[in-house]
CSV table of C-alpha atoms in Angstrom, one decimal:
chain,number,residue,atom,x,y,z
M,1161,MET,CA,-46.9,-46.2,47.4
M,1162,ALA,CA,-50.3,-48.0,47.5
M,1163,ALA,CA,-51.4,-51.5,46.9
M,1164,PHE,CA,-54.5,-53.6,46.4
M,1165,ILE,CA,-55.4,-56.5,48.6
M,1166,ILE,CA,-57.7,-58.8,46.7
M,1167,GLU,CA,-59.7,-61.7,48.0
M,1168,GLY,CA,-60.3,-63.9,45.0
M,1169,GLY,CA,-63.2,-66.2,44.2
M,1170,HIS,CA,-66.0,-63.7,44.5
M,1171,PRO,CA,-68.3,-63.6,41.5
M,1172,LEU,CA,-69.3,-60.2,40.0
M,1173,SER,CA,-72.8,-59.2,38.7
M,1174,GLY,CA,-74.6,-56.0,37.9
M,1175,THR,CA,-74.2,-53.0,35.7
M,1176,ILE,CA,-71.1,-50.9,35.2
M,1177,GLN,CA,-70.5,-47.8,33.0
M,1178,PRO,CA,-67.2,-47.1,31.4
M,1179,GLN,CA,-65.4,-43.8,32.1
M,1180,GLY,CA,-64.4,-41.2,29.5
M,1181,ALA,CA,-61.6,-42.3,27.2
M,1182,LYS,CA,-58.1,-41.6,28.7
M,1183,ASN,CA,-56.4,-41.3,25.3
M,1184,GLU,CA,-59.0,-39.0,23.8
M,1185,ALA,CA,-59.1,-36.8,26.9
M,1186,LEU,CA,-55.3,-36.2,26.8
M,1187,GLN,CA,-55.6,-35.1,23.1
M,1188,VAL,CA,-58.6,-32.8,23.4
M,1189,ILE,CA,-57.3,-31.2,26.6
M,1190,CYS,CA,-54.0,-30.3,24.9
M,1191,ALA,CA,-56.1,-28.8,21.9
M,1192,THR,CA,-57.6,-26.2,24.3
M,1193,ILE,CA,-54.2,-24.4,24.1
M,1194,LEU,CA,-55.0,-23.5,20.5
M,1195,THR,CA,-57.6,-20.8,21.3
M,1196,SER,CA,-57.9,-18.0,23.8
M,1197,GLU,CA,-61.7,-18.7,24.0
M,1198,PRO,CA,-63.3,-21.1,26.5
M,1199,VAL,CA,-63.5,-24.8,25.6
M,1200,THR,CA,-65.8,-27.0,27.6
M,1201,ILE,CA,-65.2,-30.8,27.7
M,1202,HIS,CA,-67.7,-33.3,29.2
M,1203,ASN,CA,-67.0,-36.8,30.4
M,1204,ILE,CA,-63.3,-36.2,31.4
M,1205,PRO,CA,-62.1,-39.2,33.6
M,1206,HIS,CA,-60.7,-38.4,37.0
M,1207,ILE,CA,-57.5,-40.5,36.5
M,1208,ARG,CA,-53.9,-39.8,37.4
M,1209,ASP,CA,-52.6,-39.0,33.9
M,1210,VAL,CA,-55.4,-36.7,33.0
M,1211,MET,CA,-55.4,-34.8,36.3
M,1212,ASN,CA,-51.6,-34.4,36.0
M,1213,LEU,CA,-52.1,-32.9,32.5
M,1214,ILE,CA,-54.8,-30.5,33.7
M,1215,GLN,CA,-52.4,-29.4,36.5
M,1216,LEU,CA,-49.7,-28.7,33.8
M,1217,LEU,CA,-52.1,-26.5,31.9
M,1218,LYS,CA,-52.9,-24.6,35.1
M,1219,ASP,CA,-49.2,-24.2,35.7
M,1220,ILE,CA,-48.8,-22.4,32.3
M,1221,GLY,CA,-51.7,-20.1,33.0
M,1222,VAL,CA,-54.7,-21.9,31.6
M,1223,LYS,CA,-57.8,-21.0,33.5
M,1224,VAL,CA,-59.6,-24.3,34.5
M,1225,SER,CA,-63.0,-24.8,36.2
M,1226,ASN,CA,-65.0,-27.9,36.6
M,1227,LYS,CA,-68.1,-29.5,38.0
M,1228,ASP,CA,-67.9,-33.2,38.3
M,1229,ASN,CA,-66.5,-34.6,35.0
M,1230,THR,CA,-67.1,-31.4,33.0
M,1231,TYR,CA,-64.2,-29.0,32.6
M,1232,THR,CA,-63.9,-25.6,31.0
M,1233,PHE,CA,-60.5,-24.4,29.8
M,1234,GLN,CA,-59.5,-20.9,28.7
M,1235,ALA,CA,-55.9,-20.3,27.5
M,1236,ASP,CA,-56.1,-16.5,27.2
M,1237,ASP,CA,-53.2,-15.5,29.4
M,1238,LEU,CA,-50.4,-18.1,29.0
M,1239,ASN,CA,-47.1,-17.8,31.0
M,1240,LEU,CA,-44.5,-18.2,28.3
M,1241,ASP,CA,-41.6,-17.8,30.7
M,1242,TYR,CA,-42.7,-20.7,32.8
M,1243,MET,CA,-43.2,-22.8,29.7
M,1244,GLN,CA,-39.4,-22.4,29.1
M,1245,SER,CA,-38.4,-23.2,32.6
M,1246,ASN,CA,-36.6,-26.3,33.9
M,1247,GLU,CA,-39.4,-26.9,36.4
M,1248,PHE,CA,-42.0,-27.1,33.6
M,1249,VAL,CA,-39.8,-29.4,31.5
M,1250,GLN,CA,-39.2,-31.7,34.5
M,1251,LYS,CA,-43.0,-32.0,35.0
M,1252,CYS,CA,-43.5,-32.8,31.4
M,1253,ALA,CA,-40.9,-35.5,31.5
M,1254,GLN,CA,-42.9,-37.3,34.1
M,1255,LEU,CA,-46.1,-37.5,32.0
M,1256,ARG,CA,-46.1,-39.0,28.5
M,1257,GLY,CA,-49.3,-37.2,27.5
M,1258,SER,CA,-47.6,-33.9,27.8
M,1259,VAL,CA,-45.9,-34.5,24.5
M,1260,MET,CA,-49.2,-33.5,22.8
M,1261,MET,CA,-48.8,-30.0,24.2
M,1262,ILE,CA,-45.9,-29.4,21.7
M,1263,GLY,CA,-48.1,-29.1,18.6
M,1264,PRO,CA,-50.5,-26.6,20.0
M,1265,MET,CA,-47.7,-24.5,21.7
M,1266,LEU,CA,-45.7,-24.5,18.4
M,1267,ALA,CA,-48.8,-23.5,16.4
M,1268,ARG,CA,-49.9,-20.7,18.7
M,1269,MET,CA,-46.8,-19.4,20.4
M,1270,GLY,CA,-44.2,-20.4,17.8
M,1271,LYS,CA,-42.0,-22.2,20.3
M,1272,ALA,CA,-41.9,-25.2,22.7
M,1273,VAL,CA,-39.4,-27.1,24.9
M,1274,ILE,CA,-39.4,-30.9,25.2
M,1275,ALA,CA,-37.7,-33.5,27.3
M,1276,LYS,CA,-38.1,-37.2,27.0
M,1277,PRO,CA,-41.5,-37.9,28.5
M,1278,GLY,CA,-42.4,-40.6,31.0
M,1279,GLY,CA,-45.1,-43.2,31.0
M,1280,ASP,CA,-45.3,-47.0,30.9
M,1281,LYS,CA,-42.4,-49.3,31.0
M,1282,ILE,CA,-43.5,-51.2,28.0
M,1283,GLY,CA,-40.5,-50.7,25.7
M,1284,ARG,CA,-39.3,-48.0,23.3
M,1285,ARG,CA,-41.9,-45.4,22.3
M,1286,ARG,CA,-40.0,-43.1,20.0
M,1287,LEU,CA,-41.0,-39.5,19.1
M,1288,ASP,CA,-39.5,-39.5,15.6
M,1289,THR,CA,-42.9,-39.2,13.9
M,1290,HIS,CA,-43.7,-36.1,15.9
M,1291,PHE,CA,-40.3,-34.5,15.2
M,1292,LEU,CA,-40.3,-35.3,11.5
M,1293,GLY,CA,-43.8,-33.9,11.1
M,1294,PHE,CA,-42.9,-30.7,12.8
M,1295,GLU,CA,-39.8,-30.3,10.7
M,1296,ARG,CA,-41.9,-30.8,7.5
M,1297,LEU,CA,-44.0,-27.9,8.7
M,1298,GLY,CA,-41.0,-25.7,9.1
M,1299,ALA,CA,-40.0,-26.1,12.8
M,1300,HIS,CA,-36.4,-26.0,13.9
M,1301,PHE,CA,-34.9,-28.1,16.6
M,1302,ASN,CA,-32.1,-26.9,18.8
M,1303,PRO,CA,-30.6,-29.5,21.3
M,1304,VAL,CA,-29.6,-28.1,24.7
M,1305,PRO,CA,-27.3,-30.8,26.2
M,1306,GLU,CA,-26.8,-29.0,29.5
M,1307,ARG,CA,-30.6,-29.1,30.1
M,1308,ASN,CA,-31.2,-32.4,28.3
M,1309,VAL,CA,-34.0,-30.8,26.2
M,1310,TYR,CA,-34.8,-29.8,22.7
M,1311,GLU,CA,-36.0,-26.2,22.0
M,1312,ILE,CA,-38.4,-26.1,19.0
M,1313,SER,CA,-39.3,-22.9,17.2
M,1314,SER,CA,-40.9,-21.5,14.1
M,1315,GLN,CA,-41.8,-18.0,13.0
M,1316,GLN,CA,-44.6,-19.4,10.7
M,1317,LEU,CA,-45.5,-23.1,10.2
M,1318,LYS,CA,-46.2,-23.8,6.5
M,1319,GLY,CA,-48.4,-26.6,5.2
M,1320,GLN,CA,-46.7,-29.6,3.5
M,1321,TYR,CA,-47.4,-33.0,2.2
M,1322,MET,CA,-46.0,-35.7,4.4
M,1323,LEU,CA,-46.0,-39.5,4.6
M,1324,LEU,CA,-45.7,-40.6,8.2
M,1325,ASP,CA,-43.2,-43.3,8.9
M,1326,GLU,CA,-45.7,-45.0,11.2
M,1327,ALA,CA,-49.4,-44.5,11.9
M,1328,SER,CA,-48.7,-43.0,15.3
M,1329,VAL,CA,-51.8,-41.8,17.2
M,1330,THR,CA,-50.1,-39.2,19.3
M,1331,GLY,CA,-47.8,-38.3,16.4
M,1332,THR,CA,-50.8,-37.7,14.1
M,1333,ALA,CA,-52.7,-35.8,16.8
M,1334,ASN,CA,-49.6,-33.6,17.5
M,1335,ILE,CA,-49.0,-32.8,13.8
M,1336,VAL,CA,-52.8,-32.1,13.2
M,1337,MET,CA,-52.9,-29.6,16.1
M,1338,ALA,CA,-49.8,-27.9,14.7
M,1339,ALA,CA,-51.1,-27.8,11.1
M,1340,VAL,CA,-54.5,-26.3,11.8
M,1341,LEU,CA,-52.9,-22.9,12.3
M,1342,ALA,CA,-50.2,-23.3,9.7
M,1343,GLN,CA,-50.1,-21.3,6.5
M,1344,GLY,CA,-51.4,-23.3,3.5
M,1345,THR,CA,-52.5,-26.9,3.2
M,1346,THR,CA,-51.1,-29.9,5.0
M,1347,THR,CA,-51.7,-33.4,3.7
M,1348,ILE,CA,-50.9,-36.3,6.1
M,1349,TYR,CA,-50.7,-39.8,4.6
M,1350,ASN,CA,-50.5,-42.9,6.8
M,1351,ALA,CA,-52.3,-40.9,9.5
M,1352,ALA,CA,-53.8,-42.7,12.5
M,1353,CYS,CA,-57.5,-42.9,12.2
M,1354,GLU,CA,-58.8,-44.4,15.5
M,1355,PRO,CA,-62.0,-43.0,17.0
M,1356,TYR,CA,-60.2,-40.8,19.5
M,1357,LEU,CA,-58.2,-39.1,16.7
M,1358,GLN,CA,-61.5,-38.7,14.8
M,1359,GLN,CA,-63.0,-37.0,17.9
M,1360,LEU,CA,-60.0,-34.6,18.1
M,1361,CYS,CA,-60.5,-33.6,14.4
M,1362,LYS,CA,-64.2,-33.1,14.8
M,1363,MET,CA,-63.7,-30.9,17.8
M,1364,LEU,CA,-61.1,-28.9,16.0
M,1365,ASN,CA,-63.5,-28.4,13.1
M,1366,ARG,CA,-66.1,-27.1,15.5
M,1367,MET,CA,-63.4,-24.6,16.7
M,1368,GLY,CA,-63.0,-23.4,13.1
M,1369,ALA,CA,-60.4,-25.7,11.7
M,1370,ARG,CA,-60.7,-27.2,8.2
M,1371,ILE,CA,-59.9,-30.9,8.3
M,1372,SER,CA,-61.1,-33.4,5.8
M,1373,GLY,CA,-60.6,-37.1,5.4
M,1374,ILE,CA,-61.6,-37.8,9.0
M,1375,ALA,CA,-61.7,-41.6,9.7
M,1376,SER,CA,-59.3,-42.3,6.9
M,1377,ASN,CA,-55.5,-42.5,6.8
M,1378,LEU,CA,-55.3,-39.5,4.5
M,1379,LEU,CA,-56.0,-36.2,6.3
M,1380,THR,CA,-56.1,-32.8,4.6
M,1381,ILE,CA,-55.8,-29.7,6.8
M,1382,GLU,CA,-56.3,-26.2,5.4
M,1383,GLY,CA,-54.7,-23.8,7.8
M,1384,VAL,CA,-56.7,-21.0,9.4
M,1385,LYS,CA,-55.6,-17.9,11.2
M,1386,SER,CA,-57.4,-18.6,14.5
M,1387,LEU,CA,-59.7,-21.0,16.3
M,1388,HIS,CA,-62.6,-20.3,18.7
M,1389,GLY,CA,-64.2,-22.1,21.6
M,1390,THR,CA,-66.5,-25.1,21.5
M,1391,VAL,CA,-68.2,-27.8,23.6
M,1392,HIS,CA,-67.1,-31.4,23.3
M,1393,THR,CA,-68.0,-34.8,24.9
M,1394,VAL,CA,-65.3,-37.5,25.3
M,1395,LEU,CA,-66.2,-41.0,24.2
M,1396,PRO,CA,-66.4,-44.0,26.6
M,1397,ASP,CA,-63.0,-45.6,27.0
M,1398,MET,CA,-62.9,-48.6,24.7
M,1399,ILE,CA,-60.0,-50.1,26.7
M,1400,GLU,CA,-62.1,-50.1,29.8
M,1401,VAL,CA,-65.0,-51.6,27.9
M,1402,GLY,CA,-62.7,-54.4,26.8
M,1403,SER,CA,-61.3,-54.8,30.3
M,1404,PHE,CA,-64.9,-55.3,31.6
M,1405,ILE,CA,-65.7,-57.8,28.9
M,1406,GLY,CA,-62.7,-59.9,30.0
M,1407,MET,CA,-63.6,-59.4,33.7
M,1408,ALA,CA,-67.1,-60.6,33.0
M,1409,ALA,CA,-65.9,-63.7,31.3
M,1410,MET,CA,-63.4,-64.6,34.1
M,1411,VAL,CA,-65.5,-63.8,37.2
M,1412,GLY,CA,-68.9,-62.6,36.1
M,1413,GLN,CA,-72.4,-64.0,36.8
M,1414,GLY,CA,-73.9,-61.6,34.2
M,1415,ILE,CA,-72.5,-58.1,33.7
M,1416,ARG,CA,-74.0,-55.3,31.7
M,1417,ILE,CA,-71.6,-52.6,30.3
M,1418,LYS,CA,-73.8,-49.5,30.1
M,1419,ASP,CA,-73.5,-47.0,27.2
M,1420,ALA,CA,-70.5,-48.6,25.6
M,1421,SER,CA,-70.7,-46.6,22.3
M,1422,ILE,CA,-70.6,-49.9,20.4
M,1423,LYS,CA,-70.0,-48.3,17.0
M,1424,ASP,CA,-66.7,-47.0,18.2
M,1425,LEU,CA,-65.4,-50.3,19.6
M,1426,GLY,CA,-64.2,-51.7,16.2
M,1427,ILE,CA,-63.2,-55.4,16.4
M,1428,ILE,CA,-62.9,-55.5,20.2
M,1429,PRO,CA,-66.3,-57.4,20.8
M,1430,SER,CA,-65.6,-59.8,17.9
M,1431,THR,CA,-62.1,-60.5,19.2
M,1432,PHE,CA,-63.6,-61.6,22.6
M,1433,ARG,CA,-66.1,-63.7,20.7
M,1434,ARG,CA,-63.2,-65.5,18.9
M,1435,MET,CA,-62.2,-66.5,22.5
M,1436,GLY,CA,-65.5,-68.1,22.9
M,1437,ILE,CA,-67.1,-65.4,25.0
M,1438,LYS,CA,-70.7,-64.4,24.5
M,1439,VAL,CA,-71.0,-60.6,24.0
M,1440,LYS,CA,-74.5,-59.5,23.4
M,1441,GLU,CA,-75.4,-56.1,22.0
M,1442,GLU,CA,-78.6,-54.6,23.6
M,1443,GLY,CA,-79.1,-51.1,22.3
M,1444,ASP,CA,-75.8,-49.3,23.1
M,1445,ASP,CA,-75.1,-51.7,26.1
M,1446,LEU,CA,-73.1,-54.9,26.1
M,1447,PHE,CA,-74.2,-57.8,28.2
M,1448,VAL,CA,-71.8,-60.7,29.0
M,1449,PRO,CA,-73.7,-63.6,30.6
M,1450,GLN,CA,-72.1,-66.1,33.1
M,1451,MET,CA,-69.5,-68.2,31.2
M,1452,ARG,CA,-68.9,-71.6,32.9
M,1453,HIS,CA,-66.8,-72.5,29.8
M,1454,TYR,CA,-65.6,-70.6,26.8
M,1455,GLU,CA,-63.7,-72.2,23.9
M,1456,ILE,CA,-61.1,-70.5,21.8
M,1457,GLN,CA,-62.0,-70.8,18.1
M,1458,SER,CA,-59.5,-72.0,15.5
M,1459,PHE,CA,-59.0,-70.6,12.0
M,1460,ILE,CA,-61.1,-72.0,9.2
M,1461,ASP,CA,-58.2,-74.3,8.1
M,1462,GLY,CA,-58.0,-75.7,11.7
M,1463,THR,CA,-54.8,-74.0,12.7
M,1464,VAL,CA,-54.3,-72.5,16.2
M,1465,MET,CA,-55.8,-69.1,16.7
M,1466,THR,CA,-53.3,-66.2,16.6
M,1467,LEU,CA,-54.2,-62.7,18.0
M,1468,ALA,CA,-52.0,-59.8,17.1
M,1469,ASP,CA,-52.1,-56.1,17.7
M,1470,ALA,CA,-52.3,-53.6,14.8
M,1471,PRO,CA,-53.0,-49.9,14.2
M,1472,TRP,CA,-56.7,-49.1,14.0
M,1473,PRO,CA,-59.0,-50.6,12.8
M,1474,GLY,CA,-56.9,-53.6,14.0
M,1475,LEU,CA,-56.8,-54.8,17.6
M,1476,THR,CA,-55.5,-52.3,20.0
M,1477,PRO,CA,-52.3,-53.4,21.8
M,1478,ASP,CA,-53.7,-52.0,25.1
M,1479,LEU,CA,-56.0,-55.1,25.4
M,1480,LEU,CA,-53.6,-57.9,24.8
M,1481,SER,CA,-52.7,-58.1,28.5
M,1482,VAL,CA,-56.4,-58.6,29.4
M,1483,LEU,CA,-56.9,-61.1,26.5
M,1484,ILE,CA,-53.9,-63.2,27.7
M,1485,THR,CA,-55.3,-63.3,31.2
M,1486,VAL,CA,-58.8,-64.3,29.9
M,1487,ALA,CA,-57.2,-67.1,27.8
M,1488,THR,CA,-55.7,-68.8,30.8
M,1489,GLN,CA,-59.2,-70.1,31.8
M,1490,ALA,CA,-60.4,-70.8,28.3
M,1491,ARG,CA,-60.7,-74.2,26.6
M,1492,GLY,CA,-58.0,-74.4,23.9
M,1493,SER,CA,-54.7,-72.6,23.0
M,1494,VAL,CA,-53.9,-69.3,21.4
M,1495,LEU,CA,-50.8,-67.5,20.2
M,1496,PHE,CA,-50.5,-63.8,21.1
M,1497,HIS,CA,-48.2,-61.6,19.0
M,1498,GLN,CA,-47.4,-58.3,20.5
M,1499,LYS,CA,-45.9,-56.4,17.5
M,1500,MET,CA,-45.8,-52.8,18.7
M,1501,PHE,CA,-43.9,-52.9,22.0
M,1502,GLU,CA,-41.1,-55.2,23.0
M,1503,SER,CA,-41.5,-55.3,26.8
M,1504,ARG,CA,-45.3,-55.6,27.3
M,1505,LEU,CA,-45.5,-59.4,27.6
M,1506,PHE,CA,-43.0,-59.7,30.4
M,1507,PHE,CA,-45.9,-59.5,33.0
M,1508,VAL,CA,-46.9,-63.1,32.0
M,1509,ASP,CA,-44.2,-64.3,34.5
M,1510,LYS,CA,-46.6,-63.2,37.2
M,1511,LEU,CA,-49.5,-65.2,35.7
M,1512,ILE,CA,-47.2,-68.2,35.4
M,1513,ASP,CA,-46.4,-67.8,39.1
M,1514,MET,CA,-50.2,-67.9,39.7
M,1515,GLY,CA,-50.4,-71.3,37.9
M,1516,ALA,CA,-51.2,-70.2,34.3
M,1517,GLN,CA,-49.8,-72.3,31.5
M,1518,ILE,CA,-48.0,-69.8,29.3
M,1519,ILE,CA,-45.0,-70.2,27.1
M,1520,LEU,CA,-43.2,-66.8,26.5
M,1521,CYS,CA,-41.6,-67.5,23.1
M,1522,ASP,CA,-39.7,-64.2,22.9
M,1523,PRO,CA,-40.4,-60.5,23.9
M,1524,HIS,CA,-43.2,-60.4,21.3
M,1525,ARG,CA,-44.9,-63.7,21.4
M,1526,ALA,CA,-46.6,-65.9,24.0
M,1527,VAL,CA,-48.7,-69.1,23.8
M,1528,VAL,CA,-51.4,-69.6,26.3
M,1529,VAL,CA,-52.7,-73.1,27.0
M,1530,GLY,CA,-56.1,-72.6,28.7
M,1531,HIS,CA,-57.0,-74.4,31.9
M,1532,ASP,CA,-60.8,-74.6,31.0
M,1533,ARG,CA,-61.4,-73.7,34.7
M,1534,LYS,CA,-60.0,-77.1,35.8
M,1535,LEU,CA,-57.1,-75.4,37.5
M,1536,GLN,CA,-57.9,-72.2,39.4
M,1537,LEU,CA,-55.2,-69.6,39.5
M,1538,ARG,CA,-53.7,-69.1,43.0
M,1539,GLY,CA,-53.2,-65.8,44.7
M,1540,GLY,CA,-49.8,-64.2,45.1
M,1541,ARG,CA,-47.9,-60.9,45.5
M,1542,MET,CA,-47.1,-59.0,42.4
M,1543,SER,CA,-46.4,-55.5,41.1
M,1544,SER,CA,-48.1,-53.6,38.3
M,1545,PRO,CA,-45.5,-52.7,35.6
M,1546,ASP,CA,-47.9,-50.6,33.5
M,1547,ILE,CA,-51.6,-49.6,33.3
M,1548,ARG,CA,-52.9,-52.5,31.1
M,1549,ALA,CA,-50.8,-55.2,32.8
M,1550,GLY,CA,-52.1,-53.9,36.1
M,1551,ILE,CA,-55.7,-54.3,35.2
M,1552,ALA,CA,-55.0,-57.7,33.8
M,1553,LEU,CA,-53.3,-58.8,37.0
M,1554,LEU,CA,-56.3,-57.4,39.0
M,1555,ILE,CA,-58.7,-59.6,36.9
M,1556,ALA,CA,-56.4,-62.6,37.5
M,1557,ALA,CA,-56.4,-61.9,41.2
M,1558,MET,CA,-60.2,-61.6,41.4
M,1559,SER,CA,-60.5,-65.1,39.8
M,1560,ALA,CA,-57.7,-66.6,41.9
M,1561,ARG,CA,-57.9,-68.8,45.0
M,1562,GLY,CA,-56.8,-67.0,48.1
M,1563,ILE,CA,-55.4,-63.5,48.8
M,1564,SER,CA,-53.4,-61.5,46.3
M,1565,ARG,CA,-51.5,-58.2,46.7
M,1566,ILE,CA,-50.7,-55.9,43.8
M,1567,ASP,CA,-48.1,-53.2,44.5
M,1568,ASN,CA,-47.5,-50.1,42.4
M,1569,ILE,CA,-51.2,-49.6,41.8
M,1570,GLU,CA,-50.5,-45.9,40.9
M,1571,GLN,CA,-49.9,-47.4,37.4
M,1572,ILE,CA,-53.5,-48.7,37.4
M,1573,ASP,CA,-54.7,-45.3,38.7
M,1574,ARG,CA,-53.2,-43.7,35.6
M,1575,GLY,CA,-55.9,-45.3,33.5
M,1576,TYR,CA,-58.8,-46.5,35.6
M,1577,GLU,CA,-61.0,-44.2,37.7
M,1578,ASN,CA,-61.9,-45.3,41.3
M,1579,ILE,CA,-61.6,-48.9,40.0
M,1580,GLU,CA,-61.8,-50.7,43.3
M,1581,ASN,CA,-65.0,-49.1,44.5
M,1582,ARG,CA,-66.7,-49.6,41.1
M,1583,LEU,CA,-65.7,-53.3,41.1
M,1584,ASN,CA,-66.6,-53.8,44.8
M,1585,ALA,CA,-70.1,-52.5,43.9
M,1586,LEU,CA,-70.4,-55.5,41.6
M,1587,GLY,CA,-69.3,-58.0,44.3
M,1588,ALA,CA,-65.5,-57.9,44.3
M,1589,HIS,CA,-63.4,-57.8,47.5
M,1590,ILE,CA,-60.6,-55.3,46.8
M,1591,GLU,CA,-59.0,-53.1,49.5
M,1592,ARG,CA,-56.6,-50.2,48.9
M,1593,VAL,CA,-53.8,-50.0,51.4
M,1594,LYS,CA,-50.8,-47.7,51.8
């Protein structure tokens, strides 16, 4: 186990470039299983979840080569026996992103095995949408209690109309990857439509798929017999961009976020602006000047600002932890409503221990009363419960008085590449210890 030792109170300045998007990388890497031809992907982030998924692909026989952040995958000699083994299932259970291997394996090999995948401790993250979609395409599920797995099989997937019970991003991605090689036409209504899902669909189309309705919640997929190789570039990570905006507001003396792909950020910049933070767009860069004070806006009728997560194009739930931390030093009050996960707000206890004024109303709602920088957070010892809470606590520690220690930083490593060195280059004082 590793930890960060953070000496707070050091201002940050300079330029930082976001890594490739974690959530997109997990999807497009799984999609390489759909063809026997080489697929080259640029801008893959070197983070724990992505590297573990790449190792899984190697384990099942995918040939992988790389130079820096560019990887080439060729799935022309897959080990089907290993994909049915207990060892493979156990590895998949430790990585939530592995669930998106099911659609490609089912489409190309006609069978897959799944255990309950791992990931963040942020509440229930059900797989019903995936399963219901596969069943609509003609897959059959066979529970194997002695192995605690499901065996999924289909001789030939067939296109169908389906209305998803929720706009699940991973569920939509999985069903799309299964449907591209299905017989006939598949129509998915209430599909997720966030930029990373759009990127997956565009990549599949370059591989020979026929997907229309991209960027909407109504996707139509005309099944094809096979796919070929392609070249793809992963977008910058919007969650990391949002994390850097929050960091710049809390401890920055002028930070430029380079090549942020502003058009793919949705309402993220405007949400921070509603917190009173200046976010300037300069070409495809974002610049956040030093903010001695930032004041939370109220609604037009004068009521207290409420920020809630929602499926795209709404506010991503992955940034609520950062926004809550940023709000602790704002002028004014704000209610945060975390609708999509029931355990993600529990990390605020750690902020309260640092001196933040937060009322945790219930597992889904928290009210933050900003200090307006009149009361500096104090350093302390804490543990990272998930990726996004981890980066939020790191931001809090950098702004705090004294020394902080964050344990279980492997959670942060799952989503942020080489984060301590990148932030130290801006002026932070962060040390990684065993």
